Short mmCIF file of C-alpha atoms in Angstrom, two decimals:
data_model
loop_
_atom_site.label_atom_id
_atom_site.label_comp_id
_atom_site.label_asym_id
_atom_site.label_seq_id
_atom_site.Cartn_x
_atom_site.Cartn_y
_atom_site.Cartn_z
CA MET A 94 -1.56 18.92 3.33
CA ASN A 95 1.65 17.28 2.33
CA ASN A 96 2.20 16.13 -1.29
CA LYS A 97 4.72 13.41 -0.46
CA GLN A 98 4.77 10.69 -3.08
CA ILE A 99 6.45 7.89 -1.13
CA LEU A 100 4.88 7.42 2.37
CA SER A 101 6.51 5.40 5.05
CA SER A 102 5.90 4.15 8.54
CA TYR A 103 7.09 1.41 10.91
CA ALA A 104 5.19 -1.52 12.31
CA LYS A 105 6.11 -4.14 14.79
CA VAL A 106 5.37 -7.82 13.76
CA ARG A 107 3.13 -9.21 16.49
CA PHE A 108 3.26 -12.77 17.89
CA GLN A 109 -0.43 -13.43 17.17
CA ASP A 110 0.16 -12.62 13.46
CA CYS A 111 2.92 -15.22 13.09
CA ASP A 112 3.09 -18.88 12.17
CA PRO A 113 4.85 -21.59 14.17
CA PHE A 114 8.19 -20.63 12.51
CA ASN A 115 7.88 -17.06 13.97
CA HIS A 116 7.34 -15.68 10.44
CA LEU A 117 4.59 -13.27 9.67
CA ASN A 118 1.66 -15.31 8.32
CA ASN A 119 1.09 -14.91 4.57
CA SER A 120 -2.40 -13.46 4.97
CA LYS A 121 -1.28 -10.95 7.56
CA TYR A 122 1.07 -9.16 5.22
CA ILE A 123 -1.94 -7.64 3.50
CA ASP A 124 -3.36 -6.47 6.88
CA TYR A 125 -0.05 -4.80 7.74
CA PHE A 126 0.08 -3.16 4.30
CA ILE A 127 -3.53 -1.87 4.36
CA ASN A 128 -3.25 -0.62 7.95
CA ALA A 129 0.00 1.18 7.18
CA ARG A 130 -1.49 2.80 4.02
CA GLU A 131 -4.55 4.02 5.95
CA ASP A 132 -2.41 5.54 8.68
CA GLN A 133 -0.01 7.08 6.10
CA ILE A 134 -2.70 8.85 4.09
CA LEU A 135 -4.20 10.21 7.30
CA GLU A 136 -0.88 11.52 8.49
CA ASN A 137 0.40 12.84 5.14
CA TYR A 138 -2.74 13.83 3.22
CA ASP A 139 -5.09 14.53 6.13
CA LEU A 140 -7.55 12.05 4.66
CA ASP A 141 -9.36 10.16 7.36
CA MET A 142 -11.02 7.16 5.64
CA GLN A 143 -13.84 6.82 8.14
CA ASP A 144 -14.80 10.53 7.97
CA PHE A 145 -14.47 10.45 4.19
CA ILE A 146 -16.82 7.43 3.88
CA LYS A 147 -19.44 8.95 6.20
CA LYS A 148 -19.30 12.34 4.49
CA ASN A 149 -19.16 11.21 0.83
CA ARG A 150 -20.92 7.84 0.95
CA THR A 151 -18.11 6.44 -1.18
CA ALA A 152 -15.28 4.17 -0.43
CA TRP A 153 -12.50 2.19 -2.05
CA VAL A 154 -12.69 -1.64 -2.30
CA VAL A 155 -9.93 -3.96 -3.43
CA SER A 156 -10.52 -5.36 -6.86
CA THR A 157 -7.17 -7.12 -7.40
CA SER A 158 -3.98 -7.73 -5.48
CA GLN A 159 -0.62 -9.33 -6.29
CA ILE A 160 1.89 -10.01 -3.57
CA ALA A 161 5.39 -11.34 -3.54
CA TYR A 162 7.04 -12.78 -0.41
CA ILE A 163 10.77 -12.28 -0.62
CA LYS A 164 12.17 -12.71 2.94
CA PRO A 165 10.23 -13.55 6.08
CA ALA A 166 9.30 -10.92 8.64
CA HIS A 167 9.86 -12.25 12.13
CA THR A 168 8.00 -11.98 15.44
CA MET A 169 8.69 -8.63 17.20
CA GLU A 170 10.71 -7.35 14.29
CA GLU A 171 10.17 -3.72 13.38
CA VAL A 172 9.55 -3.34 9.67
CA LEU A 173 9.46 -0.35 7.38
CA ILE A 174 6.40 -0.09 5.11
CA GLU A 175 6.48 2.25 2.14
CA SER A 176 3.54 2.97 -0.11
CA GLN A 177 2.99 4.99 -3.26
CA LEU A 178 0.25 5.60 -5.76
CA ILE A 179 1.68 4.36 -9.04
CA GLN A 180 -1.35 4.83 -11.28
CA HIS A 181 -4.81 6.41 -11.11
CA SER A 182 -7.83 6.82 -13.31
CA GLU A 183 -11.37 8.23 -12.92
CA LYS A 184 -12.50 5.19 -10.88
CA HIS A 185 -9.37 3.19 -10.00
CA LEU A 186 -6.15 3.45 -7.93
CA LEU A 187 -3.07 1.21 -8.20
CA VAL A 188 -0.89 1.40 -5.12
CA GLU A 189 2.44 -0.29 -4.56
CA LEU A 190 3.41 -1.21 -0.99
CA ARG A 191 6.85 -2.48 0.06
CA MET A 192 7.94 -4.00 3.34
CA TYR A 193 11.60 -3.80 4.38
CA ASP A 194 13.61 -4.55 7.45
CA GLN A 195 13.97 -1.57 9.85
CA MET A 196 17.13 -0.32 8.13
CA LYS A 197 15.69 -0.78 4.59
CA THR A 198 18.46 -3.17 3.60
CA HIS A 199 16.30 -6.21 2.79
CA LEU A 200 12.98 -6.28 0.90
CA LYS A 201 10.62 -8.67 2.67
CA SER A 202 7.53 -8.31 0.53
CA PHE A 203 5.73 -6.08 -1.90
CA LEU A 204 2.16 -5.74 -3.03
CA TRP A 205 0.30 -4.23 -5.94
CA ILE A 206 -3.27 -3.50 -5.01
CA THR A 207 -5.98 -2.07 -7.23
CA PHE A 208 -8.79 -0.16 -5.53
CA VAL A 209 -12.09 0.72 -7.15
CA HIS A 210 -13.97 3.81 -5.96
CA ILE A 211 -17.49 2.66 -5.07
CA SER A 212 -20.72 4.61 -4.40
CA LEU A 213 -22.21 3.15 -1.27
CA ARG A 214 -25.70 4.34 -2.28
CA GLU A 215 -25.59 2.82 -5.79
CA GLN A 216 -23.32 -0.14 -4.99
CA LYS A 217 -21.27 0.40 -8.17
CA ALA A 218 -18.11 2.06 -9.35
CA ALA A 219 -18.10 5.90 -9.03
CA ALA A 220 -15.94 8.59 -10.44
CA HIS A 221 -13.46 10.31 -8.15
CA SER A 222 -14.23 13.93 -7.38
CA SER A 223 -12.19 16.64 -8.98
CA GLU A 224 -10.48 17.33 -5.59
CA LEU A 225 -9.41 13.70 -5.36
CA MET A 226 -8.16 13.63 -8.99
CA GLU A 227 -6.05 16.72 -8.20
CA LEU A 228 -4.58 15.06 -5.10
CA PHE A 229 -3.84 11.87 -7.10
CA LYS A 230 -2.21 13.88 -9.91
CA ASN A 231 -0.01 15.62 -7.34
CA VAL A 232 1.06 12.47 -5.42
CA GLU A 233 1.20 9.81 -8.10
CA LEU A 234 4.70 8.43 -8.76
CA PRO A 235 4.66 6.14 -11.69
CA ILE A 236 7.19 3.35 -12.02
CA GLU A 237 9.00 2.09 -15.12
CA ASP A 238 8.07 -1.58 -14.75
CA ARG A 239 4.66 -2.31 -16.29
CA PHE A 240 4.38 -5.90 -15.12
CA PHE A 241 4.49 -7.32 -11.56
CA GLU A 242 7.21 -9.93 -12.20
CA SER A 243 9.55 -7.35 -13.77
CA ARG A 244 8.92 -5.05 -10.84
CA LYS A 245 9.78 -7.88 -8.46
CA THR A 246 13.16 -8.35 -10.23
CA THR A 247 13.83 -4.60 -10.11
CA LEU A 248 13.04 -4.32 -6.42
CA ILE A 249 15.09 -7.39 -5.47
CA LYS A 250 18.08 -6.03 -7.38
CA LYS A 251 17.73 -2.62 -5.68
CA SER A 252 17.55 -4.19 -2.23
CA LYS A 253 20.84 -5.97 -2.63
CA TYR A 254 23.04 -3.01 -1.76
#
């Protein structure tokens, strides 16, 4: 298993996910982010979400999300999606996801998403296992900004090389 902290992958913006202006539809950004994260954790941490859910009868559900749209992603454009765990606790994860153009010169969007670990049997929040807590401790990469808007400002400044 790899202990990479910043995970990345590419995705192609598909026609059916775009609005009449050939921009990725607002709601589809979250789909692209979630799909990328799931693929990234499988590839980098060997954690298959479907197998995990079946075996452990637990899963993560989204409790909150904040998203900023900076620049449009266009039909058939290849985008770079990065993700990192920025905070974890016994029952929660806070993940930051960023979408850039292919060359990582322009930030297109970023998302903070809080996941709650849920017992499927009990239908309530459940503590992470010690193995998961160890993984999270090893891969978490905290950020300096504590608030979404200040992080937005930081990321926009960084993307203006």
